[in-house]
Amino acid sequence: MLTFVEQNEIEMELKKVALNDLHESLGAKMVPFAGYNMPVRYTSDIEEHNTVRNGVGVFDVSHMGEFVLEGPDALDLIQRVTSNDASKLVDGQAQYSYLPNDKGGIVDDLLVYRFNEQKYMLVVNASNIEKDWEWISRFNHKGVSMRNVSDSHSLFAVQGPKAVATLQKLTSVDLSSIKFYNFVVGPMAGVEYVIISATGYTGAGGFEIYVHNDHAESVWKQIFEAGAEFDIKPIGLGARDTLRLEMGYCLYGNDITDETSPIAAGLGWVTKFTKEFTNSEAIQKQKEEGVPTRLIAFKMIDKGIPRSHYELMDAEENVIGEVTSGSMSPTLGIGIGLGYVKKEFSKAGTEIHVAVRNRRLKAEVVKLPFVQK
């Protein structure tokens, strides 16, 4: 057991998002996550999950990191450190990508936003802010201006089929005209400059709203006023995890790490060899020659819930891999998961077994997503 003093030290070390006190006043269960004190749930994970799938919910994901890169060589730096081809971006467009390391693994996955030909924003995972900053800085040999604006900005993910109807009340920007992975900088909720991005981590549709901390509470409250007719609710990290898992979206630290091959992780689609980037030669060789393991999706046949680090086995109980993410799917009502297996077991329709405590439960490899958009 932690002593009172030790517990206090842990709490003192945790960073707090701008609306921390508001979340606590809403009755959120707060937990340490990626160095931040974060709301994991307000009511129940299943209720919050279904709110996003069927209506509209708001996640405060202000723990995410934002770096602004500016200057004539900003694109050159981004091209050097990321796997995707950022030269294909136009103003107002975003792109999913990752930072390869020099050992065959992944520093982080991220979003790249282009404002104009000399201004970009990188959005990175909270647990990797310092690591990513140091990594990108290592390659900044041409004096690109780099600003870490993570602590001064809040990020609200307004997700669900009623997200557009909710947010449209608060802006003159035609939200229905913003295509997926595009964004607009415009007025919202009385704030002149808000980044309104048609992105998300749920597969339920909606927007991610970047706003300065000075305006965060006002914008949050106006979003809830606008969404009252749709029974809008605050959503915690618990439901965020089940929502992203139903879509098969990778979670850094679970499904991708410093040691996982991006080709094995299925990230070949955001790996462009039209340019040179960190470890690109080795990654291209992997893509051409193949890799011994693959990240697969599976659903349970037998009743049971797969969890991270559970062993995956063949019919003879030989270990063939490991679960990286797993949960009960609130939408499907069955256990689902992601995990790495030997390549020969990665084809959809293959029967595998999950070691759940002392039992060996049947599961089937399936194609993603688990739940159709």
Coordinates of C-alpha atoms in Angstrom, one line a residue:
M1 CA 0.0 0.0 0.0
L2 CA 1.2 3.5 -0.7
T3 CA 1.6 5.8 2.2
F4 CA -0.3 9.1 2.3
V5 CA 2.9 11.0 1.5
E6 CA 3.7 8.7 -1.4
Q7 CA 0.1 9.1 -2.8
N8 CA 0.4 12.8 -2.5
E9 CA 3.7 12.9 -4.3
I10 CA 2.2 10.9 -7.2
E11 CA -0.8 13.3 -7.4
M12 CA 1.6 16.3 -7.3
E13 CA 3.5 15.0 -10.2
L14 CA 0.4 14.5 -12.4
K15 CA -0.3 17.3 -14.8
K16 CA -3.8 18.7 -15.0
V17 CA -5.8 19.7 -18.1
A18 CA -7.3 23.2 -18.0
L19 CA -10.8 21.8 -17.2
N20 CA -9.7 19.4 -14.5
D21 CA -11.8 21.0 -11.8
L22 CA -14.9 21.0 -14.1
H23 CA -14.5 17.2 -14.7
E24 CA -14.3 16.6 -11.0
S25 CA -17.4 18.7 -10.4
L26 CA -19.2 16.5 -13.0
G27 CA -18.4 13.5 -10.9
A28 CA -15.8 12.0 -13.2
K29 CA -13.6 9.2 -11.9
M30 CA -10.2 10.6 -12.4
V31 CA -7.1 8.4 -13.0
P32 CA -3.5 8.9 -13.8
F33 CA -3.0 8.5 -17.6
A34 CA 0.1 9.4 -19.6
G35 CA 1.3 11.7 -16.8
Y36 CA -2.1 13.5 -16.5
N37 CA -5.0 13.4 -14.2
M38 CA -7.7 12.4 -16.6
P39 CA -11.5 11.5 -16.5
V40 CA -11.8 7.7 -17.2
R41 CA -15.6 7.7 -16.9
Y42 CA -18.5 9.9 -15.7
T43 CA -21.3 7.2 -15.5
S44 CA -20.4 3.9 -17.1
D45 CA -18.2 2.9 -20.0
I46 CA -21.0 1.2 -21.9
E47 CA -23.5 4.1 -21.5
E48 CA -20.8 6.5 -22.7
H49 CA -19.8 4.3 -25.6
N50 CA -23.4 4.0 -26.8
T51 CA -23.9 7.8 -26.4
V52 CA -21.1 8.4 -28.9
R53 CA -22.2 5.6 -31.3
N54 CA -25.9 6.8 -31.3
G55 CA -25.9 10.5 -30.4
V56 CA -23.1 12.8 -29.4
G57 CA -20.5 13.0 -26.7
V58 CA -17.5 15.1 -25.8
F59 CA -14.0 13.9 -24.8
D60 CA -11.6 16.3 -23.2
V61 CA -8.3 15.0 -24.7
S62 CA -6.3 18.1 -23.9
H63 CA -3.5 15.8 -22.7
M64 CA -2.5 15.3 -26.4
G65 CA 0.6 17.1 -27.6
E66 CA 0.7 19.8 -30.2
F67 CA 3.9 21.1 -31.9
V68 CA 3.8 24.0 -34.4
L69 CA 6.6 23.9 -37.1
E70 CA 7.2 27.0 -39.2
G71 CA 9.6 28.1 -41.8
P72 CA 10.7 27.4 -45.4
D73 CA 12.2 24.1 -44.3
A74 CA 9.3 22.9 -42.1
L75 CA 8.1 20.4 -44.8
D76 CA 11.6 19.1 -45.3
L77 CA 11.9 18.3 -41.6
I78 CA 8.5 16.6 -41.5
Q79 CA 9.3 14.5 -44.6
R80 CA 12.6 13.4 -42.9
V81 CA 11.0 12.2 -39.6
T82 CA 7.6 10.9 -40.7
S83 CA 6.6 7.9 -42.8
N84 CA 3.8 9.4 -44.9
D85 CA 4.2 11.8 -47.7
A86 CA 3.4 15.2 -46.3
S87 CA 4.1 16.9 -49.6
K88 CA 0.7 15.6 -50.8
L89 CA -1.1 17.8 -48.2
V90 CA -2.8 21.0 -49.3
D91 CA -3.8 23.9 -47.0
G92 CA -6.5 22.8 -44.5
Q93 CA -5.7 19.1 -44.8
A94 CA -4.5 16.6 -42.1
Q95 CA -2.7 13.3 -42.5
Y96 CA -2.2 10.2 -40.3
S97 CA 1.5 9.2 -40.0
Y98 CA 4.1 7.8 -37.7
L99 CA 7.7 8.6 -36.6
P100 CA 9.9 5.6 -37.3
N101 CA 12.9 5.1 -35.1
D102 CA 16.3 3.9 -36.3
K103 CA 15.9 0.4 -34.8
G104 CA 12.9 -0.8 -36.7
G105 CA 10.2 0.3 -34.3
I106 CA 7.9 3.3 -33.9
V107 CA 8.6 6.5 -31.9
D108 CA 5.0 7.5 -32.0
D109 CA 2.0 7.8 -34.3
L110 CA 0.7 11.3 -35.0
L111 CA -1.4 13.6 -37.1
V112 CA 0.2 16.2 -39.5
Y113 CA -1.8 19.4 -40.2
R114 CA -0.9 21.8 -43.0
F115 CA -1.9 25.4 -42.5
N116 CA 0.2 26.7 -45.4
E117 CA 3.4 25.8 -47.1
Q118 CA 5.5 27.1 -44.3
K119 CA 3.3 26.2 -41.2
Y120 CA 2.4 22.8 -39.9
M121 CA 1.1 21.3 -36.7
L122 CA 2.0 17.8 -35.4
V123 CA -0.4 16.2 -32.9
V124 CA 1.3 13.5 -30.8
N125 CA 0.4 11.2 -28.0
A126 CA 0.5 12.6 -24.5
S127 CA 2.8 9.9 -23.1
N128 CA 5.3 10.7 -25.9
I129 CA 5.4 14.5 -25.9
E130 CA 8.9 14.9 -24.5
K131 CA 10.3 11.9 -26.4
D132 CA 8.8 13.1 -29.7
W133 CA 10.1 16.6 -29.2
E134 CA 13.6 15.4 -28.6
W135 CA 13.4 13.0 -31.5
I136 CA 12.2 15.6 -34.0
S137 CA 14.7 18.2 -32.7
R138 CA 17.6 15.8 -33.5
F139 CA 16.8 16.2 -37.2
N140 CA 16.2 19.9 -37.2
H141 CA 19.4 21.0 -38.9
K142 CA 18.0 23.8 -40.9
G143 CA 16.6 26.1 -38.2
V144 CA 12.9 25.2 -38.4
S145 CA 10.9 27.1 -35.8
M146 CA 9.5 24.5 -33.4
R147 CA 7.0 25.5 -30.7
N148 CA 5.5 23.1 -28.2
V149 CA 2.0 24.6 -27.5
S150 CA 0.6 21.5 -25.7
D151 CA 0.2 23.2 -22.3
S152 CA -1.6 26.3 -23.7
H153 CA -4.3 24.6 -25.8
S154 CA -7.2 22.4 -25.1
L155 CA -8.6 19.7 -27.4
F156 CA -12.2 18.6 -27.3
A157 CA -13.3 15.6 -29.5
V158 CA -17.0 16.1 -30.2
Q159 CA -18.0 12.7 -31.6
G160 CA -21.1 10.9 -32.8
P161 CA -23.8 11.2 -35.5
K162 CA -25.3 14.3 -33.8
A163 CA -21.9 16.1 -33.6
V164 CA -22.5 18.3 -36.8
A165 CA -26.0 19.3 -35.7
T166 CA -24.6 20.3 -32.3
L167 CA -21.6 22.3 -33.4
Q168 CA -23.3 24.0 -36.4
K169 CA -25.2 26.1 -33.9
L170 CA -21.9 27.6 -32.7
T171 CA -20.2 28.5 -35.9
S172 CA -20.8 30.2 -39.3
V173 CA -18.5 27.7 -40.9
D174 CA -20.4 25.1 -43.0
L175 CA -19.4 22.0 -41.1
S176 CA -21.0 19.6 -43.5
S177 CA -18.6 20.8 -46.2
I178 CA -15.5 19.9 -44.3
K179 CA -14.3 16.5 -45.6
F180 CA -12.8 13.8 -43.4
Y181 CA -9.2 14.7 -42.5
N182 CA -9.7 18.3 -43.4
F183 CA -9.9 21.3 -41.1
V184 CA -10.8 24.9 -41.0
V185 CA -9.6 27.7 -38.7
G186 CA -12.6 29.8 -38.0
P187 CA -15.0 31.2 -35.4
M188 CA -16.8 29.0 -32.9
A189 CA -18.7 29.7 -29.7
G190 CA -17.6 33.3 -29.7
V191 CA -13.9 32.6 -30.2
E192 CA -12.5 34.0 -33.4
Y193 CA -9.7 31.4 -34.1
V194 CA -10.6 27.8 -33.4
I195 CA -9.2 24.8 -35.3
I196 CA -12.2 22.7 -36.4
S197 CA -10.9 19.4 -37.6
A198 CA -13.0 16.6 -39.2
T199 CA -11.0 13.9 -37.4
G200 CA -11.5 11.5 -34.5
Y201 CA -10.6 8.3 -32.8
T202 CA -14.0 6.7 -32.6
G203 CA -15.3 5.9 -36.1
A204 CA -18.6 7.7 -35.1
G205 CA -17.9 10.9 -37.0
G206 CA -17.6 14.3 -35.6
F207 CA -14.9 16.9 -35.1
E208 CA -11.9 17.7 -32.9
I209 CA -11.8 21.3 -31.6
Y210 CA -8.5 23.0 -30.7
V211 CA -8.9 26.1 -28.6
H212 CA -6.7 28.2 -26.4
N213 CA -7.0 27.4 -22.7
D214 CA -8.3 30.9 -22.0
H215 CA -11.5 30.0 -23.9
A216 CA -11.7 26.3 -23.0
E217 CA -14.4 26.4 -20.3
S218 CA -16.6 28.8 -22.2
V219 CA -16.4 26.7 -25.4
W220 CA -17.0 23.5 -23.5
K221 CA -20.2 24.9 -21.8
Q222 CA -21.5 26.2 -25.1
I223 CA -21.0 22.9 -26.8
F224 CA -23.1 21.3 -24.0
E225 CA -25.8 23.9 -24.3
A226 CA -26.0 23.3 -28.1
G227 CA -26.1 19.6 -27.7
A228 CA -28.7 19.5 -24.9
E229 CA -31.5 18.5 -27.3
F230 CA -29.5 15.5 -28.4
D231 CA -28.7 14.5 -24.7
I232 CA -25.0 15.3 -25.1
K233 CA -22.8 13.8 -22.4
P234 CA -19.1 14.1 -21.3
I235 CA -17.2 10.9 -22.2
G236 CA -14.2 9.4 -20.5
L237 CA -11.1 7.5 -21.6
G238 CA -12.8 4.1 -20.9
A239 CA -15.3 4.5 -23.7
R240 CA -12.7 6.1 -25.9
D241 CA -10.7 2.8 -25.7
T242 CA -13.7 0.6 -26.6
L243 CA -14.8 2.9 -29.4
R244 CA -11.3 3.0 -31.0
L245 CA -11.0 -0.8 -30.6
E246 CA -14.2 -1.5 -32.4
M247 CA -12.7 0.4 -35.4
G248 CA -9.3 -1.4 -35.0
Y249 CA -7.4 1.9 -34.4
C250 CA -4.0 1.3 -32.9
L251 CA -3.1 2.5 -29.4
Y252 CA 0.5 3.5 -28.9
G253 CA 2.0 1.6 -26.0
N254 CA -0.3 -1.4 -26.7
D255 CA -0.5 -2.2 -30.4
I256 CA 2.5 -0.2 -31.6
T257 CA 5.6 0.6 -29.6
D258 CA 9.3 1.4 -29.9
E259 CA 9.9 -2.2 -30.8
T260 CA 7.0 -3.1 -33.2
S261 CA 7.6 -3.1 -36.9
P262 CA 5.3 -0.7 -38.8
I263 CA 4.8 -3.3 -41.5
A264 CA 3.8 -6.0 -39.0
A265 CA 1.4 -3.4 -37.5
G266 CA -0.3 -2.9 -40.8
L267 CA 0.9 0.6 -41.3
G268 CA 2.2 0.1 -44.8
W269 CA -0.6 2.3 -46.1
V270 CA 1.0 5.3 -44.4
T271 CA 4.5 4.4 -45.4
K272 CA 5.6 6.1 -48.6
F273 CA 8.9 5.3 -50.2
T274 CA 8.7 8.3 -52.6
K275 CA 11.1 10.0 -50.2
E276 CA 13.9 9.2 -47.7
F277 CA 13.0 9.1 -44.1
T278 CA 14.3 7.5 -40.9
N279 CA 15.1 3.8 -41.4
S280 CA 13.2 3.9 -44.7
E281 CA 15.6 1.4 -46.4
A282 CA 15.1 -1.2 -43.8
I283 CA 11.3 -0.7 -43.7
Q284 CA 11.1 -1.0 -47.5
K285 CA 13.0 -4.3 -47.3
Q286 CA 10.5 -5.5 -44.7
K287 CA 7.6 -4.6 -47.0
E288 CA 9.1 -6.4 -50.0
E289 CA 10.3 -9.5 -48.1
G290 CA 7.5 -9.8 -45.6
V291 CA 7.6 -10.0 -41.8
P292 CA 7.2 -13.1 -39.6
T293 CA 4.3 -11.6 -37.5
R294 CA 1.2 -9.6 -38.2
L295 CA -1.2 -7.5 -36.2
I296 CA -4.6 -9.2 -36.5
A297 CA -8.1 -8.5 -35.3
F298 CA -10.1 -11.3 -33.7
K299 CA -13.5 -11.8 -32.2
M300 CA -14.3 -14.4 -29.6
I301 CA -16.3 -17.5 -30.5
D302 CA -16.4 -18.8 -26.9
K303 CA -17.6 -16.5 -24.2
G304 CA -14.8 -14.5 -22.6
I305 CA -13.0 -11.2 -22.7
P306 CA -9.5 -11.0 -24.1
R307 CA -7.0 -8.7 -22.3
S308 CA -3.6 -7.2 -23.2
H309 CA -0.7 -9.7 -22.8
Y310 CA -3.0 -12.8 -22.9
E311 CA -1.3 -15.6 -25.0
L312 CA -2.7 -16.5 -28.4
M313 CA -2.5 -20.2 -29.3
D314 CA -3.1 -22.6 -32.1
A315 CA -5.3 -25.7 -31.8
E316 CA -2.4 -27.7 -30.3
E317 CA -1.9 -25.0 -27.7
N318 CA 1.3 -23.8 -29.2
V319 CA 1.9 -20.1 -28.4
I320 CA 1.6 -18.2 -31.7
G321 CA 1.3 -14.6 -30.4
E322 CA -0.1 -12.2 -27.8
V323 CA -3.1 -10.0 -27.3
T324 CA -2.2 -6.3 -27.4
S325 CA -5.7 -4.8 -26.9
G326 CA -8.9 -6.5 -25.9
S327 CA -12.3 -5.7 -24.4
M328 CA -16.0 -6.6 -24.5
S329 CA -17.5 -4.8 -27.5
P330 CA -20.5 -2.8 -26.2
T331 CA -21.9 -2.6 -29.8
L332 CA -21.5 -6.3 -30.6
G333 CA -21.8 -7.8 -27.2
I334 CA -18.8 -10.1 -27.6
G335 CA -15.2 -10.0 -26.8
I336 CA -12.9 -8.5 -29.4
G337 CA -9.2 -7.9 -29.6
L338 CA -6.0 -7.0 -31.5
G339 CA -2.8 -9.0 -31.3
Y340 CA 0.3 -10.1 -33.0
V341 CA 0.5 -13.7 -34.4
K342 CA 2.8 -15.7 -36.6
K343 CA 2.1 -14.7 -40.3
E344 CA 0.6 -18.1 -41.1
F345 CA -2.3 -17.5 -38.6
S346 CA -3.1 -14.0 -39.8
K347 CA -5.7 -14.8 -42.5
A348 CA -9.3 -13.8 -41.9
G349 CA -11.4 -16.9 -40.9
T350 CA -8.5 -18.6 -39.1
E351 CA -9.5 -20.1 -35.8
I352 CA -7.2 -19.3 -32.9
H353 CA -7.3 -19.7 -29.1
V354 CA -7.0 -17.1 -26.4
A355 CA -5.5 -18.2 -23.0
V356 CA -7.9 -16.6 -20.5
R357 CA -6.7 -17.6 -17.1
N358 CA -6.7 -21.4 -17.1
R359 CA -9.0 -21.7 -20.1
R360 CA -8.3 -21.9 -23.9
L361 CA -11.1 -20.0 -25.6
K362 CA -11.9 -20.1 -29.3
A363 CA -11.7 -17.0 -31.4
E364 CA -11.7 -16.1 -35.1
V365 CA -9.4 -13.8 -37.1
V366 CA -11.6 -11.1 -38.8
K367 CA -11.2 -8.1 -41.1
L368 CA -11.5 -4.6 -39.6
P369 CA -13.4 -2.7 -38.6
F370 CA -15.4 -4.8 -36.1
V371 CA -18.2 -2.3 -36.4
Q372 CA -19.1 -0.6 -39.7
K373 CA -19.2 3.2 -39.7

